[in-house]
Coordinates of C-alpha atoms and ligand atoms in Angstrom, one line a residue:
M10 CA -126.5 135.5 131.6
R11 CA -125.8 133.4 128.5
D12 CA -124.8 129.7 128.4
R13 CA -121.4 128.8 129.7
I14 CA -119.0 128.6 127.4
Y15 CA -116.5 125.7 127.7
L16 CA -113.1 124.4 126.6
S17 CA -114.0 121.9 124.0
S18 CA -118.0 120.9 123.9
P19 CA -119.4 118.3 122.6
H20 CA -120.8 119.6 119.0
M21 CA -123.3 117.1 117.7
S22 CA -123.7 116.9 113.3
G23 CA -127.0 116.2 113.2
N24 CA -127.2 112.7 112.0
E25 CA -126.5 111.1 115.6
L26 CA -129.8 110.2 116.8
K27 CA -130.5 108.5 113.4
Y28 CA -128.1 106.5 113.5
I29 CA -128.8 105.5 117.2
E30 CA -132.5 105.2 116.2
K31 CA -131.3 102.5 113.7
V32 CA -129.5 100.2 116.5
F33 CA -132.8 100.6 118.6
E34 CA -134.5 99.2 115.1
S35 CA -132.0 96.2 114.7
N36 CA -131.6 95.4 118.6
Y37 CA -128.3 95.7 118.7
I38 CA -127.6 97.4 121.7
A39 CA -124.8 95.4 122.7
P40 CA -121.2 95.6 122.3
L41 CA -120.0 95.4 118.7
G42 CA -122.6 95.0 115.7
E43 CA -122.6 96.8 112.6
Y44 CA -121.7 100.4 113.8
V45 CA -118.5 99.5 115.0
D46 CA -117.8 98.3 111.7
K47 CA -118.9 101.5 110.5
F48 CA -117.2 103.7 113.1
E49 CA -113.9 101.5 112.5
Q50 CA -114.0 101.8 108.7
S51 CA -114.7 106.0 109.1
V52 CA -111.7 106.4 111.0
K53 CA -109.2 104.4 108.5
N54 CA -110.8 106.3 105.3
Y55 CA -110.3 109.5 107.0
T56 CA -106.3 109.0 108.0
G57 CA -105.5 106.3 105.8
A58 CA -104.7 104.0 109.2
K59 CA -104.8 100.1 107.6
N60 CA -106.4 98.6 110.7
A61 CA -108.2 99.9 113.7
L62 CA -110.4 98.9 116.5
A63 CA -112.8 100.8 118.7
V64 CA -112.6 100.9 122.5
I65 CA -114.1 102.3 125.3
N66 CA -111.5 105.2 125.3
A67 CA -108.0 106.4 124.2
T68 CA -106.5 104.9 127.7
S69 CA -107.5 101.4 127.4
A70 CA -106.5 101.9 123.8
I71 CA -102.8 102.5 125.5
H72 CA -103.2 100.2 127.1
L73 CA -103.7 98.1 124.9
A74 CA -101.0 98.8 122.7
L75 CA -98.3 98.4 125.4
R76 CA -99.4 94.6 126.1
V77 CA -99.6 94.0 122.2
L78 CA -95.7 95.3 122.1
G79 CA -95.2 93.2 125.0
V80 CA -94.3 95.8 127.5
G81 CA -94.1 94.6 131.0
E82 CA -92.9 94.2 134.6
G83 CA -90.0 96.6 135.0
D84 CA -89.7 97.6 131.1
D85 CA -88.5 101.3 130.9
V86 CA -91.3 103.3 128.7
L87 CA -90.2 106.8 127.3
V88 CA -93.7 109.5 127.5
S89 CA -93.6 113.2 126.6
T90 CA -93.8 114.8 130.1
F91 CA -95.9 117.6 128.9
T92 CA -99.4 115.9 128.4
F93 CA -102.6 114.3 130.5
I94 CA -102.1 111.6 132.8
G95 CA -104.4 109.2 130.8
S96 CA -101.1 108.8 128.5
V97 CA -98.9 107.6 131.6
T98 CA -101.6 105.5 133.7
P99 CA -101.2 102.5 131.5
V100 CA -97.6 102.3 131.6
L101 CA -98.3 101.6 135.3
Y102 CA -101.5 99.2 134.6
Q103 CA -98.3 97.2 132.6
G104 CA -96.2 97.4 136.0
A105 CA -93.6 99.3 133.8
N106 CA -91.5 102.6 134.6
P107 CA -92.4 106.0 133.0
V108 CA -89.4 107.7 131.9
F109 CA -90.5 111.6 131.3
I110 CA -88.7 113.7 128.2
D111 CA -89.5 117.1 128.1
S112 CA -90.5 119.5 125.6
D113 CA -88.7 121.8 123.2
K114 CA -89.3 125.5 122.8
E115 CA -90.7 125.2 119.6
S116 CA -93.5 123.0 119.6
W117 CA -94.0 122.7 123.1
N118 CA -94.3 118.7 122.2
M119 CA -91.6 116.6 122.8
S120 CA -87.4 117.7 121.8
A121 CA -86.4 114.9 119.3
K122 CA -83.0 115.8 120.6
L123 CA -83.5 115.0 124.2
L124 CA -84.9 112.0 123.5
N125 CA -81.8 111.3 121.0
K126 CA -79.5 112.5 123.8
Y127 CA -81.8 109.9 126.6
L128 CA -81.3 107.2 124.3
L129 CA -77.8 107.5 123.7
T130 CA -76.8 107.7 127.3
C131 CA -79.1 105.9 129.2
D132 CA -78.2 102.7 131.0
K133 CA -81.2 100.7 130.0
K134 CA -82.9 100.6 126.9
P135 CA -86.4 101.7 127.1
K136 CA -88.8 99.0 125.2
A137 CA -91.6 101.8 123.9
L138 CA -92.2 105.3 123.4
I139 CA -96.0 106.9 124.2
L140 CA -95.6 110.4 122.1
T141 CA -98.5 113.2 122.7
H142 CA -99.4 115.5 119.8
L143 CA -100.2 118.0 122.7
Y144 CA -103.8 119.9 122.1
G145 CA -103.6 119.0 118.4
M146 CA -100.7 120.4 117.4
S147 CA -98.2 117.9 115.6
A148 CA -95.0 117.0 117.1
D149 CA -91.8 116.5 115.3
I150 CA -93.7 113.0 114.3
K151 CA -91.0 112.6 110.8
K152 CA -87.5 113.2 113.4
I153 CA -89.2 111.0 116.4
T154 CA -90.0 107.7 114.3
E155 CA -86.9 107.9 112.5
I156 CA -85.0 107.8 116.7
C157 CA -87.3 105.3 117.2
K158 CA -86.2 103.2 114.5
L159 CA -82.3 103.7 114.7
H160 CA -82.8 102.6 118.4
G161 CA -85.2 100.1 118.2
V162 CA -87.8 101.1 120.6
F163 CA -91.4 100.9 119.7
L164 CA -93.4 103.9 119.2
I165 CA -97.0 104.5 120.2
E166 CA -98.7 107.6 118.9
D167 CA -100.6 109.4 121.4
A168 CA -102.8 111.4 119.0
A169 CA -106.0 111.5 121.9
E170 CA -106.3 115.3 121.2
S171 CA -105.1 115.2 117.2
L172 CA -107.6 113.7 115.3
G173 CA -107.3 115.2 112.0
A174 CA -104.0 116.9 112.3
T175 CA -101.3 116.3 109.6
Y176 CA -97.5 116.3 109.1
D177 CA -96.2 116.0 105.3
S178 CA -100.2 115.8 105.0
Q179 CA -99.9 112.1 106.5
H180 CA -102.6 111.9 109.9
T181 CA -100.9 112.3 113.5
G182 CA -101.7 108.5 114.6
T183 CA -100.3 106.7 111.9
F184 CA -96.5 106.6 111.9
G185 CA -96.1 104.7 114.6
D186 CA -96.2 101.2 115.8
L187 CA -99.7 101.9 117.0
G188 CA -102.1 105.4 117.5
V189 CA -104.6 106.1 119.6
Y190 CA -107.7 109.1 118.9
S191 CA -110.3 109.7 121.9
F192 CA -113.6 110.6 121.9
N193 CA -113.8 111.6 124.9
G194 CA -116.4 114.3 125.9
N195 CA -114.0 117.1 125.4
K196 CA -112.6 115.9 122.2
I197 CA -112.6 117.7 118.8
L198 CA -115.1 114.6 118.6
T199 CA -117.2 112.5 120.9
T200 CA -118.8 109.4 121.2
S201 CA -119.4 110.6 125.1
G202 CA -116.7 108.1 126.1
G203 CA -114.4 106.4 123.2
G204 CA -111.4 105.6 121.4
I205 CA -109.2 103.9 118.6
L206 CA -106.3 102.1 118.4
V207 CA -104.8 102.1 114.8
S208 CA -101.9 100.1 113.2
E209 CA -100.5 99.6 109.7
N210 CA -100.1 96.1 111.3
K211 CA -103.2 93.9 111.4
E212 CA -101.7 91.3 113.7
Y213 CA -101.1 93.8 115.9
I214 CA -104.8 95.3 115.7
K215 CA -106.0 91.3 116.2
K216 CA -103.9 91.0 119.1
A217 CA -105.5 93.6 120.5
K218 CA -109.0 92.8 120.0
Y219 CA -108.8 89.4 121.5
Y220 CA -107.1 91.4 125.0
A221 CA -110.1 93.3 124.1
T222 CA -112.4 91.1 124.5
Q223 CA -111.3 88.8 127.6
A224 CA -108.7 86.8 125.7
R225 CA -111.4 84.2 124.3
E226 CA -110.3 81.7 122.4
D227 CA -111.9 80.6 119.1
E228 CA -114.2 77.6 120.6
I229 CA -118.1 77.4 121.1
H230 CA -117.0 77.0 125.1
Y231 CA -115.6 80.0 127.0
E232 CA -111.6 78.7 126.8
H233 CA -109.1 80.7 128.0
L234 CA -104.7 81.1 128.2
E235 CA -104.6 84.4 128.7
Y236 CA -106.3 87.2 130.9
G237 CA -107.8 90.4 129.1
Y238 CA -109.9 93.1 129.3
N239 CA -113.6 94.7 128.7
Y240 CA -112.8 97.2 126.4
R241 CA -115.0 97.2 123.4
M242 CA -116.8 100.1 122.1
S243 CA -120.6 99.5 122.1
N244 CA -122.7 99.8 118.9
V245 CA -124.4 102.8 120.4
L246 CA -121.7 104.8 121.1
A247 CA -120.1 103.3 117.8
A248 CA -123.3 105.2 116.0
I249 CA -122.4 108.4 117.3
G250 CA -119.0 108.1 116.0
V251 CA -119.8 107.4 112.6
A252 CA -122.3 110.7 112.6
Q253 CA -119.4 112.2 114.3
M254 CA -117.1 111.4 111.3
E255 CA -119.1 113.1 108.4
V256 CA -118.3 116.3 110.1
L257 CA -114.6 116.2 111.2
E258 CA -113.7 118.1 108.5
E259 CA -115.7 121.1 109.7
R260 CA -114.9 120.7 112.9
V261 CA -111.0 121.1 112.2
N262 CA -111.7 124.3 110.1
K263 CA -113.6 125.7 113.1
K264 CA -111.1 125.2 115.5
R265 CA -108.2 127.0 112.9
K266 CA -110.9 129.4 112.9
I267 CA -111.6 130.4 116.3
F268 CA -107.7 130.2 116.7
E269 CA -107.2 132.8 113.9
W270 CA -110.0 134.8 115.4
Y271 CA -107.9 135.3 119.0
K272 CA -104.8 136.1 116.8
E273 CA -106.8 138.6 115.5
F274 CA -107.8 139.8 118.4
L275 CA -104.8 139.7 120.6
A276 CA -102.3 140.5 117.5
D277 CA -99.2 142.5 118.0
N278 CA -99.6 142.3 122.1
D279 CA -95.6 141.5 123.6
N280 CA -97.5 139.6 126.6
I281 CA -98.6 136.6 124.3
E282 CA -97.1 133.9 122.7
F283 CA -99.6 131.0 120.8
M284 CA -98.6 127.5 120.5
S285 CA -96.8 127.2 117.2
E286 CA -97.4 124.8 114.1
L287 CA -94.6 123.4 112.6
D288 CA -93.6 123.8 109.3
N289 CA -95.4 121.2 107.1
S290 CA -98.3 120.4 109.2
R291 CA -101.4 121.2 109.9
G292 CA -102.7 120.9 113.6
N293 CA -106.6 120.7 114.7
R294 CA -105.9 123.5 117.4
W295 CA -107.8 121.2 119.7
L296 CA -107.6 124.3 122.4
T297 CA -106.0 127.5 121.7
A298 CA -103.0 127.3 124.0
L299 CA -100.8 130.3 124.2
R300 CA -98.4 131.9 127.2
L301 CA -98.7 134.8 129.2
K302 CA -95.7 137.3 129.8
N303 CA -96.2 139.9 132.6
I304 CA -100.2 138.6 133.4
D305 CA -101.0 136.1 136.3
Y306 CA -103.2 133.0 134.7
H307 CA -104.8 132.9 137.4
D308 CA -106.0 136.4 136.9
V309 CA -107.4 135.7 133.5
I310 CA -109.0 132.4 134.6
E311 CA -110.6 133.9 137.3
A312 CA -111.8 137.2 135.2
L313 CA -112.9 134.7 132.4
N314 CA -115.0 132.5 134.6
K315 CA -116.6 136.0 135.7
I316 CA -118.3 136.3 132.1
N317 CA -119.1 132.4 132.1
V318 CA -116.7 131.3 130.3
E319 CA -114.0 128.2 130.9
S320 CA -110.1 127.9 130.3
R321 CA -107.7 126.5 132.2
P322 CA -103.7 126.3 133.2
L323 CA -101.7 124.0 130.4
W324 CA -101.1 120.2 131.6
K325 CA -99.0 120.2 134.9
P326 CA -95.9 118.2 133.3
M327 CA -96.1 114.9 134.5
H328 CA -92.7 115.0 135.9
M329 CA -94.2 117.7 138.6
Q330 CA -96.6 115.5 140.1
V331 CA -96.3 113.7 143.2
L332 CA -97.4 110.4 142.0
F333 CA -93.7 110.4 140.0
K334 CA -91.8 111.9 142.6
D335 CA -89.3 108.9 142.4
S336 CA -89.7 108.3 138.3
K337 CA -86.9 108.8 136.1
S338 CA -86.7 111.5 133.6
Y339 CA -85.0 113.8 131.3
L340 CA -85.9 117.6 131.2
D341 CA -84.4 121.0 130.6
G342 CA -86.8 122.7 132.2
T343 CA -88.6 124.2 129.3
S344 CA -92.2 122.3 130.0
E345 CA -91.7 123.8 133.2
N346 CA -91.4 127.0 132.0
I347 CA -94.2 127.0 130.0
F348 CA -96.8 125.5 132.3
A349 CA -95.7 128.4 134.3
N350 CA -97.5 131.0 132.7
G351 CA -99.2 128.9 130.0
I352 CA -103.4 128.9 129.6
C353 CA -105.9 127.2 127.0
L354 CA -108.8 129.0 125.9
A355 CA -112.4 128.4 125.2
S356 CA -111.8 126.6 122.0
S357 CA -115.8 125.0 121.6
T358 CA -116.9 124.7 117.6
T359 CA -120.6 126.1 118.7
M360 CA -117.8 129.4 119.7
S361 CA -119.1 132.9 117.3
K362 CA -116.4 135.5 116.4
D363 CA -118.0 137.7 118.6
D364 CA -117.6 134.9 121.6
V365 CA -114.0 135.3 120.7
K366 CA -113.9 139.0 120.3
A367 CA -115.6 139.6 124.4
I368 CA -113.1 136.8 126.1
C369 CA -110.0 138.7 124.0
E370 CA -111.4 142.0 125.6
V371 CA -111.7 140.7 129.3
I372 CA -107.8 139.2 128.8
L373 CA -106.6 142.9 127.4
C374 CA -108.0 144.1 130.7
C375 CA -106.1 142.3 132.8
Ligands
PLP411 C1 -107.7 113.0 126.8 C2 -106.7 112.4 126.5 C3 -106.2 110.9 126.8 C4 -107.3 109.8 127.5 O1 -108.6 109.9 126.1 P1 -109.6 109.0 127.1 O2 -110.5 108.9 125.9 O3 -110.2 110.3 127.8 O4 -109.2 107.8 127.5 C5 -104.8 110.6 126.7 N1 -103.8 111.2 126.4 C6 -104.2 112.7 126.3 C7 -103.3 113.3 125.7 C8 -105.6 113.3 126.3 O5 -105.8 114.5 126.0

């Protein structure tokens, strides 16, 4: 049998080893060094972000964002309920309370309408909002940015899945006060593990860098006024990141092509509804996501597993998690409905059209 096809496997550009060798030649295996700067620069160049900080993963980047914005004990922080747990755990690290906002039917991302309604009626004003661009598809980011400004709520964009996605030609991650990208093993690009924090605000990134390096004061000895974390990215991993950034546009195009293939082979099927792309936006289609009607997703996952192909249910909404049973939420049933019959399909950029065809044939037999 051929190798297993994963949802989104790492896909090297070919230059990674070359750059890692350069790191070894310079003996700069330690965190920080030339490639960390280069990696940050390449993300800035590509996304148009003004300032960037490379860290160990996107979860720590979100944590730094909250810390920089002064979110702490007892604060309320709004978050997309339809997301991965890494969006939310940093809120807990800060002793703050997540408040979950439901999705809208069109984009599956956070509903701007519900968000606005909540902010108009809530007793306690939230300090910040963490907005996920789900499966690499841009949320209604312009409207949500406006709402946050209007209500004086800081906006952190969780663009962990959406590197390369744009709205009105502006990159997701660059609309908010701060934004994060993930370079985890399953994302569109990977450094095996890594994250980038971006902001227009230079002071935020300077402060984040300070917290990410154990909050060490600028003295010859080790002087500490506050506590920080050990969150900075290693020069070795940054070298991988530089090589990966070189092929980002290629990877986005391939992901979008895989989606088009799925659409082609599953066309005109009333039982299938794909996650849509908002007007004026370009998603990176990190994972092709769809809803199944009259088909049980367990059957599809099992049938695909038999041909050695990975597929999964969509993220289980956070308000449905036992961990958050006592948390506040503002819901209208949308994410629960999508989760009930939603599935994400293998979308690795190494896949061929024949792979997609074989997967679709299995789905159509379920
Ligand atoms: C992957 C992911 C994260 C966490 O990223 P790491 O780099 O693995 O910490 C956070 N939020 C979302 C939406 C993700 O998909």
